[in-house]
Amino acid sequence: MSSRKDLDYYFYPESLAVIGASTNPYKAGYQIVKNMLDYGFAGKVYPVNPKETEVLGLPCYPTLNDIPGNLDLIVIAVPSPNVKSVMKEAALRGGIKAAIVVAAGFAETKVPELVEQEKEIVAIAHQAGIRVFGPNCVGIQNTRNNLDTTIEPPVVKTQGDISVITQSGAMGGITLLFMEEQPTPLGFAKWAHVGNMSDVDILEILEYYGEDQDTQVVGMYMEGIRDGQRFLDIASKVTKEKPVIILKVGRSEIGSRAAASHTGALAGSDKIYDAAFAKCGVTRVDHIEELVDVAKGFSMQPLPYGNRVCILTEAGGPGIVAVDQLGFAKNAQLACISAEGREKLEACLPSMASICHPDGYIDITAAAMSEHHVDALKIVLDEPEVDSVILITVPPTFLPPVELAQSLLPTLRAAKKPVFVCFLAGKWCDEANTLLEVNGIPTFKMPGQAVRVVDKMIERKKYLDKISQREGSAANA
Amino acid sequence: MHKLIEQARQSGRHLLEHEASALLQEYGLFTVPCILARTSEEAEHAAVTIGFPVVLKIVSPQIIHKSEAGGVKVNLVSKEEVHQAFAEIMTRAKSYDQTAELMGVLVTAFLPDGTEVILGMNRDAQFGPVLMFGLGGVFVEVFKDVSFKLLPISEEDAHEMIDEIKGRVILYGARGQKPKDIASIAKALVNLSRLVEENPEINEIDLNPTVVFEDKIAILDARVLI
């Protein structure tokens, strides 16, 4: 197993021990073991606690030394003053590759003795060849082997291709909750909370996700980093292959001070972070909902070829809202519809339809039935100067949403260009939205969300074009 | 290491303005013609050579903020005004910092009104050298309307920097004015990027103000800190 990477022992341990395992449901040491069992982790789980003989039906070991055979990962769930002695015990036992330290109360307090203690723990671990996650962290989830070392809210874990890195356990947990709440749960591959980053940091995980076959999109909650150059190097490498979406807090001065006290990370000027993200092709978002929306777009749809967006709406107001928001977009612009395309639209749409006022905006009106939606969508998708489509509809009583979704699906699934769908009428459209997403078509509750997503996807396309152009000209030089 | 930087380093100071001008010029960044004058007579001679009206600015390794020290006089139209300005600058500079070594004044052409912009470079603790661009005066001081890019930058990046500021409409020609020479700003930003890449000893550059006209740009003041 010498080819295994350090982080493989975290994400794919064959065996793990929970130190501080407990029969008390109010303790982390109970919940971690329970998570493993409930989720059905495939490897071996060894509870460790000298005061217990059994935890949740598993035999409990007095010390790490009593555990027979191989032991890859230890989850240290004891109070902070006891962590050091556990790490010493782990070092003496030998053979352990990875440790997760749950307890808070180390370097993040900025108390010199506690900062020192964290350093000592890492030094003990490193001498014995053990890597350290945390302290002040909940660890890892992997949907491929049913691993969950966390005490995160017990949500259903849907498999998917989005992987999450977080500097806050809570924000990471909330991200999964939002993903799970989508019309069709947006699944994830891996999830990691790094805490104080005394050893393993967000960049090492980002690099690992970059090489991970199961990960197609990376989402990150970031408070700050310590090594800007390393971030640029790793992020540039990963964004060439897959989108990296980062919610970086500290937009305001006061917010950046809050971030600095949370993880003790260096908080730089926010505008410089913008410049850094632009340099290495990171997609920056402002809040969790946007992170999930953008991840959904990247995960479900191809990148648009260019920046020209057609807004096709059955309802005037929401359509205008979308056009209005597009006016503020950094990259997206309304598309151009050819004279031929306009004629085709006129020929098949209700007479009151408003075609291209302004150009690229088509209101097929509430008189439109399923076939009008489908025909108009086909025509705009065929237009050479349309790179993506936002389709908005507020299905009236005489147009059952599921029927409409069903008629649209063949065209949506065959489309080579990305389409972002907004069926807007609350619960009336829930079933239709679920049906669309099961079939890989992303839906959004409001047009503004779709506009932001398409704008970020265009931004990524522009970045990739710029990079390949640069590499092309470098190769020719 | 560039010999101008090496010289300044050996004397434990930043680049003087005429040295900064010379260094910038090697990278295609042209400051307005300037002559160092050590005496009032030299200043008069320089003003005649450059042509009136002129600007006089104090030259001293210790005085970085020249206006603050009363070390700048603009729109001088005659020999008499040059002499008077020279004397005033020396007196004020002396009272601003009695220990300052006063090397003389820099005489430059006084240009007609253009649009003031700022080009600069600063080193960020995390990400290294960062280029900055913005409109001068109130736009940068009050609205903080500036854009940043990490080095190195291409011409395309430079145009993005210009387009990212809200005040760009002023450069593209607002209220019936003709568009300003945006291509030259972009080139200057690229040249600045190259200068910083090739001279890692430089910690900070401030080309402030740089004035943009319809057909050219002029760097009126250059600060290069090492």
XYZ file of C-alpha atoms in Angstrom:
703
model
C 0.000 0.000 0.000
C 2.999 2.300 -0.399
C 1.292 4.044 -3.320
C -1.400 5.384 -1.014
C -1.334 9.099 -0.441
C -1.402 10.495 3.089
C -4.962 11.712 2.691
C -6.115 8.281 1.484
C -5.804 7.155 5.096
C -8.365 9.788 6.012
C -10.835 9.202 3.186
C -10.359 5.453 2.761
C -9.253 4.031 6.127
C -9.554 0.274 6.427
C -9.853 0.584 10.177
C -10.383 3.411 12.612
C -10.530 3.952 16.340
C -12.651 6.485 18.220
C -10.811 7.535 21.373
C -13.210 8.816 23.983
C -16.005 6.584 22.648
C -18.929 6.826 25.001
C -22.307 5.338 25.895
C -23.553 8.841 26.747
C -25.605 10.201 23.799
C -24.677 13.768 24.783
C -21.012 13.161 24.053
C -19.223 13.454 20.707
C -17.601 10.060 21.404
C -21.032 8.438 21.256
C -22.311 10.303 18.165
C -19.206 9.573 16.103
C -19.485 5.819 16.696
C -23.226 5.990 16.037
C -22.659 7.861 12.757
C -20.279 5.148 11.595
C -22.743 2.399 12.424
C -25.866 4.146 11.110
C -24.167 5.079 7.871
C -22.727 1.571 7.518
C -19.009 2.308 7.263
C -17.371 -0.593 5.456
C -14.135 -0.736 7.512
C -13.442 -1.756 11.098
C -14.489 0.555 13.945
C -12.792 0.285 17.351
C -14.222 2.292 20.260
C -11.539 3.149 22.857
C -12.323 4.046 26.454
C -10.947 2.406 29.652
C -14.248 3.011 31.457
C -16.471 1.167 28.971
C -16.629 -2.450 27.856
C -19.064 -1.945 25.008
C -20.244 1.059 22.955
C -23.315 0.682 20.747
C -22.776 -3.069 20.590
C -19.105 -2.861 19.634
C -16.451 -4.155 22.043
C -14.653 -1.220 23.646
C -10.854 -1.273 24.084
C -9.169 0.242 27.158
C -6.254 1.702 25.176
C -5.047 1.964 21.578
C -2.439 -0.630 22.373
C -5.129 -3.233 22.998
C -6.449 -2.991 19.436
C -5.182 -5.915 17.374
C -3.882 -5.633 13.802
C -3.730 -2.625 11.536
C -5.091 0.749 12.520
C -5.141 3.521 9.874
C -7.061 6.383 11.431
C -7.763 7.570 14.957
C -10.488 10.047 15.840
C -9.482 11.712 19.101
C -12.697 12.782 20.835
C -11.347 13.479 24.321
C -11.235 16.895 26.054
C -8.343 19.125 24.954
C -6.103 18.623 28.044
C -6.015 14.866 27.308
C -5.217 15.045 23.596
C -1.450 15.137 24.047
C -1.317 11.932 26.095
C -3.543 10.159 23.560
C -1.214 11.239 20.754
C 1.764 9.893 22.734
C -0.067 6.608 23.147
C -0.774 6.517 19.404
C 2.874 7.209 18.616
C 3.998 4.371 20.934
C 1.545 1.891 19.438
C 2.861 2.546 15.931
C 1.304 1.797 12.557
C -1.223 4.635 12.771
C -1.227 6.919 9.721
C -3.791 9.599 10.409
C -5.412 11.412 13.303
C -8.391 13.716 13.638
C -8.379 15.941 16.735
C -11.932 17.029 17.563
C -11.432 19.156 20.684
C -11.247 22.942 20.504
C -9.101 25.001 22.877
C -5.763 25.150 21.106
C -4.100 27.667 18.761
C -7.419 29.350 17.861
C -7.558 30.780 21.405
C -4.239 32.569 20.767
C -3.242 31.709 24.349
C 0.535 31.100 24.094
C 0.535 27.865 26.156
C -2.298 26.388 24.089
C -0.667 27.428 20.815
C 2.479 25.692 22.069
C 0.540 22.584 23.095
C -0.895 22.268 19.566
C 2.630 22.418 18.134
C 3.794 19.720 20.563
C 0.937 17.415 19.606
C 1.757 17.780 15.907
C 5.458 17.185 16.612
C 4.699 13.968 18.508
C 2.438 12.807 15.664
C 4.947 13.601 12.927
C 7.740 11.712 14.684
C 5.564 8.631 14.529
C 4.509 9.226 10.909
C 0.988 10.341 11.827
C -0.700 13.229 9.969
C -3.027 15.526 11.911
C -6.447 16.957 11.020
C -7.533 19.789 13.312
C -7.630 20.370 16.217
C -11.018 22.037 16.520
C -12.541 20.013 13.696
C -15.022 17.265 12.960
C -13.169 15.561 10.143
C -14.256 13.640 7.124
C -17.190 12.285 5.184
C -16.930 10.054 2.134
C -20.062 8.831 0.377
C -18.169 6.114 -1.497
C -17.301 4.025 1.562
C -19.936 5.369 3.981
C -17.417 7.128 6.186
C -18.527 9.874 8.550
C -16.297 10.912 11.451
C -18.362 14.009 12.175
C -20.989 15.183 14.598
C -22.779 17.038 11.790
C -26.606 17.025 11.682
C -27.652 13.587 10.456
C -28.815 14.362 6.926
C -29.395 11.787 4.240
C -26.164 11.458 2.296
C -26.727 11.371 -1.423
C -23.846 10.324 -3.641
C -22.749 12.921 -6.143
C -19.704 14.506 -7.741
C -19.372 17.673 -5.643
C -16.751 17.675 -2.872
C -16.656 20.139 -0.021
C -13.803 21.699 1.973
C -14.686 23.895 4.904
C -12.960 25.964 7.556
C -16.156 25.885 9.589
C -17.893 22.659 10.521
C -21.220 24.453 10.727
C -20.947 26.119 7.303
C -19.859 22.810 5.804
C -22.837 21.072 7.390
C -25.238 23.753 6.190
C -23.893 23.396 2.675
C -24.815 19.713 2.693
C -28.276 20.543 4.078
C -28.930 23.027 1.270
C -27.701 20.531 -1.289
C -29.973 17.862 0.129
C -32.962 20.253 0.047
C -32.809 20.829 -3.709
C -35.757 19.489 -5.759
C -33.586 16.439 -6.373
C -30.911 16.091 -3.701
C -27.617 17.390 -5.005
C -25.182 14.680 -4.016
C -21.627 14.930 -2.778
C -18.504 12.819 -3.001
C -16.234 13.923 -0.158
C -16.416 16.435 2.662
C -13.669 17.709 4.954
C -13.538 20.127 7.840
C -10.007 21.222 8.664
C -10.280 23.266 11.876
C -7.046 24.912 12.960
C -5.029 23.382 10.123
C -2.123 22.548 12.415
C -0.938 20.080 9.770
C -3.328 19.125 6.943
C -4.725 22.335 5.456
C -7.369 23.296 2.910
C -4.790 23.449 0.138
C -3.613 19.876 0.595
C -7.248 18.764 0.438
C -7.917 20.942 -2.596
C -5.001 19.290 -4.365
C -6.281 15.860 -3.324
C -9.778 16.630 -4.660
C -8.148 17.830 -7.861
C -6.787 14.322 -8.416
C -9.876 12.540 -7.067
C -11.850 10.635 -9.713
C -15.115 10.969 -7.794
C -14.901 14.765 -7.578
C -15.989 16.902 -10.529
C -16.762 20.152 -8.690
C -15.103 21.540 -5.554
C -16.989 23.816 -3.156
C -15.151 25.587 -0.358
C -15.956 27.760 2.624
C -12.822 29.818 3.316
C -11.939 32.235 6.077
C -8.320 32.763 5.176
C -5.126 31.117 4.040
C -1.539 31.359 5.184
C 0.432 30.765 2.013
C -0.828 32.795 -0.928
C 1.675 31.510 -3.458
C 0.923 27.873 -2.674
C -2.785 28.617 -2.960
C -2.259 30.160 -6.409
C -0.185 27.194 -7.586
C -2.584 24.517 -6.384
C -5.781 26.334 -7.339
C -4.456 27.070 -10.855
C -3.700 23.384 -11.293
C -7.102 22.206 -10.060
C -9.245 24.800 -11.864
C -7.801 23.665 -15.190
C -9.565 20.352 -14.613
C -12.608 21.179 -12.508
C -14.457 24.194 -11.174
C -13.460 25.384 -7.700
C -16.190 27.482 -6.076
C -15.161 29.430 -2.986
C -17.281 31.270 -0.478
C -14.631 33.499 1.089
C -15.826 35.604 3.993
C -14.249 38.837 5.126
C -15.828 41.074 2.473
C -16.207 43.832 5.029
C -13.461 44.986 7.339
C -15.379 43.917 10.424
C -16.187 40.553 8.823
C -12.550 39.921 8.109
C -11.737 40.588 11.758
C -14.358 38.053 12.787
C -12.839 35.517 10.399
C -9.355 36.106 11.787
C -10.487 35.319 15.315
C -12.350 32.173 14.282
C -9.606 30.097 12.714
C -6.669 32.339 13.446
C -6.086 32.612 9.711
C -4.463 35.625 8.165
C -7.128 37.884 6.751
C -5.864 39.858 3.805
C -7.501 42.666 1.882
C -10.632 41.376 0.243
C -9.945 43.087 -3.082
C -6.611 41.295 -3.232
C -8.438 37.997 -2.712
C -10.665 38.920 -5.664
C -7.547 39.501 -7.747
C -6.016 36.234 -6.549
C -9.156 34.235 -7.343
C -9.330 35.794 -10.800
C -5.683 34.915 -11.366
C -6.130 31.214 -10.633
C -9.621 30.720 -12.069
C -11.521 30.285 -8.819
C -15.255 30.960 -8.930
C -16.084 33.259 -6.027
C -19.573 33.314 -4.514
C -21.090 35.431 -1.754
C -23.296 33.035 0.187
C -24.115 29.370 0.696
C -27.246 29.353 -1.485
C -25.214 30.775 -4.337
C -22.465 28.219 -3.758
C -25.024 25.415 -4.041
C -26.719 26.975 -7.112
C -23.416 27.411 -8.917
C -22.244 23.911 -7.951
C -25.509 22.566 -9.340
C -24.993 24.424 -12.623
C -21.432 23.161 -13.030
C -22.379 19.647 -12.006
C -25.396 19.299 -14.314
C -24.691 21.409 -17.396
C -21.910 21.851 -19.947
C -20.071 25.186 -19.953
C -21.608 27.731 -22.317
C -19.502 28.393 -25.397
C -19.757 32.152 -24.977
C -21.458 34.923 -23.051
C -24.729 35.291 -25.004
C -27.770 34.317 -22.967
C -31.288 34.028 -24.341
C -34.069 34.656 -21.847
C -37.158 32.759 -22.850
C -40.136 33.434 -20.614
C -43.801 32.599 -20.416
C -44.355 35.325 -17.780
C -43.527 38.990 -18.350
C -42.579 40.099 -14.842
C -40.140 37.305 -13.986
C -38.659 37.622 -17.477
C -38.026 41.327 -16.974
C -36.510 40.606 -13.561
C -34.109 38.193 -15.278
C -33.167 40.731 -17.973
C -32.720 43.382 -15.300
C -30.337 41.167 -13.321
C -28.493 40.259 -16.498
C -27.835 43.971 -16.920
C -25.708 43.847 -13.773
C -23.914 40.618 -14.708
C -20.165 40.874 -15.141
C -19.902 38.482 -18.041
C -23.318 37.512 -19.383
C -25.087 39.474 -22.117
C -28.399 39.101 -23.907
C -28.069 37.002 -27.042
C -28.737 38.032 -30.636
C -31.540 36.277 -32.491
C -31.216 36.153 -36.283
C -33.931 37.510 -38.598
C -34.634 33.949 -39.627
C -34.981 32.888 -36.003
C -37.403 35.730 -35.303
C -39.555 34.690 -38.258
C -39.652 31.111 -37.044
C -40.657 32.280 -33.558
C -43.386 34.552 -34.951
C -44.741 31.704 -37.016
C -45.154 29.287 -34.114
C -45.963 31.496 -31.097
C -49.247 33.078 -29.975
C -49.849 36.393 -31.767
C -49.373 38.477 -28.606
C -45.877 37.069 -28.026
C -43.178 39.710 -27.671
C -40.134 38.655 -29.647
C -36.784 40.322 -29.059
C -37.757 43.530 -27.245
C -34.891 43.844 -26.447
C -33.018 41.401 -28.654
C -32.437 38.056 -26.983
C -35.502 38.388 -24.749
C -38.571 36.434 -25.770
C -41.897 36.547 -23.930
C -44.095 33.745 -25.252
C -46.886 34.955 -22.861
C -49.283 33.088 -20.617
C -51.262 31.978 -23.668
C -48.390 29.615 -24.468
C -49.115 25.903 -24.187
C -46.572 23.069 -23.905
C -45.869 22.953 -27.630
C -45.148 26.698 -27.717
C -42.589 26.263 -24.927
C -40.958 23.353 -26.743
C -40.936 24.957 -30.212
C -39.534 28.243 -28.952
C -36.842 26.452 -26.952
C -35.813 24.411 -30.009
C -35.610 27.541 -32.179
C -33.448 29.530 -29.735
C -31.168 26.552 -29.064
C -30.557 26.323 -32.823
C -29.599 29.988 -33.026
C -25.858 30.376 -33.721
C -25.541 33.392 -31.460
C -27.218 31.858 -28.439
C -24.781 30.182 -26.037
C -27.189 29.393 -23.199
C -30.862 29.728 -22.319
C -32.734 30.696 -19.181
C -36.232 29.267 -19.463
C -38.815 30.826 -17.167
C -42.407 29.730 -16.790
C -45.213 30.216 -14.289
C -47.524 27.417 -15.366
C -51.179 28.505 -15.121
C -54.003 26.206 -14.044
C -54.560 24.934 -17.564
C -50.920 23.904 -17.935
C -50.034 21.230 -15.352
C -46.311 21.661 -14.538
C -45.442 17.972 -14.750
C -46.974 17.682 -18.214
C -45.032 20.751 -19.319
C -41.805 19.335 -17.864
C -42.403 16.043 -19.620
C -42.893 17.718 -22.990
C -39.760 19.819 -22.510
C -37.506 16.981 -21.363
C -36.549 15.438 -24.738
C -35.385 18.857 -26.010
C -33.666 19.743 -22.726
C -31.819 16.437 -22.581
C -30.697 16.636 -26.199
C -29.487 20.243 -25.859
C -25.765 20.751 -26.370
C -26.028 24.202 -24.806
C -26.745 24.738 -21.133
C -30.339 25.514 -20.185
C -31.316 26.815 -16.742
C -34.945 26.332 -15.840
C -37.153 28.360 -13.504
C -40.612 26.903 -12.932
C -41.976 29.562 -10.628
C -44.985 28.734 -8.590
C -43.847 27.301 -5.278
C -45.189 23.886 -4.358
C -47.342 23.807 -7.504
C -44.123 23.128 -9.378
C -42.247 20.941 -6.890
C -42.949 17.713 -8.699
C -42.025 19.182 -12.078
C -38.757 20.561 -10.710
C -37.907 17.173 -9.210
C -38.635 15.485 -12.525
C -36.379 17.949 -14.370
C -33.506 17.564 -11.927
C -33.719 13.769 -11.883
C -33.097 14.105 -15.593
C -30.084 16.325 -15.069
C -31.703 19.695 -15.781
C -30.941 22.268 -13.069
C -33.887 24.268 -11.748
C -33.912 27.473 -9.721
C -36.554 29.073 -7.556
C -35.952 32.596 -8.880
C -34.607 33.952 -12.198
C -31.882 35.948 -10.446
C -30.291 32.701 -9.250
C -30.159 31.354 -12.800
C -28.579 34.615 -14.006
C -25.863 34.432 -11.354
C -25.136 30.801 -12.174
C -24.847 31.358 -15.905
C -22.669 34.421 -15.278
C -20.244 32.360 -13.162
C -20.174 29.592 -15.771
C -19.328 32.139 -18.479
C -16.604 33.556 -16.231
C -15.060 30.082 -15.998
C -15.301 29.545 -19.739
C -13.551 32.866 -20.354
C -10.811 31.889 -17.912
C -10.270 28.494 -19.570
C -10.178 30.136 -23.008
C -7.602 32.640 -21.787
C -5.440 29.886 -20.290
C -5.527 27.692 -23.374
C -4.837 30.687 -25.604
C -1.826 31.560 -23.469
C -0.560 27.995 -23.487
C -1.105 27.830 -27.232
C 0.895 30.984 -27.861
C 3.594 29.810 -25.430
C 3.860 26.523 -27.345
C 4.200 28.381 -30.654
C 6.786 30.785 -29.347
C 20.339 43.870 -9.825
C 19.731 47.082 -11.717
C 22.542 49.558 -11.110
C 20.176 52.362 -10.068
C 18.624 50.089 -7.455
C 22.032 48.902 -6.332
C 23.252 52.501 -5.945
C 20.231 53.522 -3.931
C 20.544 50.419 -1.806
C 24.191 51.102 -1.044
C 23.311 54.584 0.140
C 20.429 53.140 2.154
C 17.662 55.108 0.444
C 14.832 54.748 -2.056
C 15.220 55.819 -5.681
C 15.250 59.566 -6.184
C 12.692 60.878 -8.614
C 15.090 61.361 -11.529
C 16.490 57.877 -10.930
C 12.973 56.453 -10.851
C 12.283 58.263 -14.146
C 15.370 56.785 -15.734
C 14.463 53.277 -14.591
C 10.856 53.628 -15.779
C 12.012 54.911 -19.137
C 13.967 51.698 -19.733
C 10.626 49.898 -19.500
C 8.816 52.216 -21.888
C 7.235 54.205 -19.095
C 7.845 57.832 -19.932
C 7.738 60.473 -17.292
C 7.511 64.059 -18.390
C 10.953 65.528 -19.227
C 12.683 66.610 -16.068
C 16.000 68.182 -15.130
C 17.619 68.156 -11.721
C 18.647 71.654 -10.655
C 20.859 72.224 -7.620
C 20.723 75.987 -7.606
C 18.260 78.698 -8.481
C 20.302 79.505 -11.584
C 20.263 75.892 -12.713
C 16.512 75.853 -12.205
C 16.112 78.895 -14.421
C 18.275 77.305 -17.085
C 16.290 74.052 -16.907
C 12.991 75.939 -17.194
C 14.193 77.665 -20.330
C 15.362 74.349 -21.798
C 12.060 72.609 -21.066
C 9.919 75.635 -21.904
C 7.421 77.496 -19.744
C 5.175 76.854 -17.891
C 7.066 74.516 -15.557
C 6.749 72.689 -12.225
C 9.407 72.666 -9.467
C 9.587 69.755 -7.024
C 11.913 69.205 -4.095
C 14.515 66.427 -4.363
C 15.477 64.925 -1.019
C 15.964 61.303 0.037
C 14.139 62.060 3.300
C 11.093 63.773 1.810
C 8.699 61.274 0.219
C 5.486 63.296 0.429
C 6.657 66.368 -1.444
C 3.424 68.388 -1.454
C 3.027 67.924 2.277
C 6.482 69.418 2.773
C 5.564 72.440 0.647
C 8.024 71.131 -1.910
C 5.939 71.503 -5.094
C 5.193 74.662 -7.118
C 3.197 74.453 -10.325
C 2.422 76.587 -13.373
C 5.489 78.815 -13.153
C 5.473 81.027 -16.221
C 8.627 83.175 -15.889
C 12.241 83.165 -14.738
C 11.243 85.378 -11.803
C 8.597 82.917 -10.673
C 11.113 80.069 -10.933
C 13.619 81.889 -8.711
C 10.956 82.799 -6.185
C 9.593 79.222 -6.161
C 13.073 77.766 -5.708
C 13.713 79.919 -2.651
C 10.295 79.144 -1.139
C 10.640 75.392 -1.659
C 14.045 75.343 0.026
C 12.817 77.334 3.020
C 9.696 75.243 3.509
C 11.508 71.937 3.062
C 14.092 72.994 5.626
C 11.422 73.839 8.182
C 9.484 70.620 7.350
C 12.502 68.450 8.123
C 15.628 70.157 9.416
C 17.735 67.058 9.017
C 16.675 66.449 5.422
C 19.385 66.540 2.809
C 18.129 68.936 0.100
C 19.654 67.967 -3.232
C 17.859 70.593 -5.264
C 14.649 70.674 -7.300
C 13.327 68.774 -10.259
C 12.121 70.993 -13.076
C 9.410 69.507 -15.314
C 6.954 70.765 -17.893
C 3.550 71.886 -16.570
C 0.944 70.100 -18.675
C -2.568 71.194 -19.593
C -5.488 69.569 -17.757
C -5.998 65.921 -18.504
C -7.631 63.067 -16.608
C -5.631 62.014 -13.594
C -5.122 58.310 -13.031
C -2.994 56.298 -10.653
C -0.881 53.311 -11.540
C 0.844 51.516 -8.741
C 2.313 48.362 -7.308
C 2.318 47.113 -3.759
C 3.485 43.886 -2.212
C 0.808 41.827 -0.491
C 2.000 39.658 2.396
C 0.153 36.641 0.970
C 0.075 37.019 -2.787
C 3.174 39.064 -3.591
C 3.225 42.000 -6.000
C -0.181 43.443 -6.866
C -0.804 46.055 -9.547
C -3.309 48.797 -8.870
C -5.152 51.096 -11.242
C -7.669 53.832 -10.604
C -8.759 57.352 -11.396
C -6.954 59.958 -9.359
C -8.122 62.380 -6.722
C -11.508 61.852 -5.108
C -12.126 58.586 -6.994
C -9.267 56.803 -5.315
C -9.334 58.624 -1.982
C -13.065 58.695 -1.272
C -14.672 56.028 -3.439
C -11.734 53.602 -3.398
C -12.606 52.972 -7.027
C -9.524 50.965 -7.910
C -8.847 47.593 -9.483
C -6.145 45.069 -8.691
C -4.379 42.296 -10.549
C -1.726 39.872 -9.485
C 1.438 39.798 -11.556
C 2.297 39.123 -14.291
C -0.381 40.675 -16.478
C -1.066 40.552 -20.206
C -2.479 43.389 -22.294
C -5.894 41.702 -22.056
C -5.581 41.694 -18.256
C -4.644 45.377 -18.357
C -7.792 46.222 -20.294
C -9.806 44.240 -17.746
C -8.230 46.321 -14.980
C -9.288 49.518 -16.709
C -12.796 48.187 -17.359
C -13.230 47.054 -13.769
C -13.277 50.551 -12.288
C -16.603 52.358 -12.112
C -15.030 55.579 -13.362
C -14.075 53.946 -16.675
C -16.844 55.944 -18.434
C -14.758 59.049 -17.864
C -11.879 57.456 -19.766
C -14.131 56.220 -22.551
C -15.372 59.768 -23.062
C -18.211 61.044 -20.900
C -20.316 64.176 -21.431
C -19.282 64.813 -25.002
C -15.569 64.458 -24.348
C -13.394 62.452 -26.674
C -12.151 59.076 -25.410
C -8.815 59.096 -23.653
C -5.772 57.106 -24.713
C -6.764 53.823 -23.073
C -4.351 51.759 -25.166
C -1.429 53.684 -23.662
C -2.690 53.076 -20.125
C -2.920 49.367 -20.869
C 0.597 49.326 -22.286
C 1.883 51.213 -19.260
C 0.308 48.643 -16.919
C 1.932 45.782 -18.837
C 5.284 47.577 -18.764
C 4.900 48.184 -15.057
C 4.237 44.487 -14.552
C 7.421 43.614 -16.474
C 9.447 46.156 -14.500
C 8.328 44.612 -11.206
C 8.882 41.045 -12.406
C 12.439 41.835 -13.446
C 13.320 43.905 -10.382
C 12.163 41.967 -7.323
C 13.932 44.435 -5.019
C 11.213 47.018 -5.640
C 8.660 47.080 -2.833
C 6.319 49.775 -3.998
C 5.721 51.924 -7.051
C 3.425 54.900 -7.256
C 2.939 56.653 -10.582
C 0.715 59.341 -9.147
C -0.457 61.375 -10.802
C -0.332 60.032 -14.293
C -2.296 62.207 -16.676
C -4.182 60.774 -19.630
C -4.851 62.813 -22.751
C -6.612 61.833 -25.951
C -3.382 60.787 -27.614
C -0.885 60.084 -24.857
C -0.270 59.621 -21.185
C 2.234 61.468 -19.039
C 3.639 60.270 -15.748
C 4.026 63.399 -13.648
C 5.360 61.877 -10.495
C 7.046 58.551 -9.900
C 7.897 56.966 -6.596
C 9.944 53.772 -6.523
C 10.557 52.351 -3.053
C 12.997 49.534 -2.444
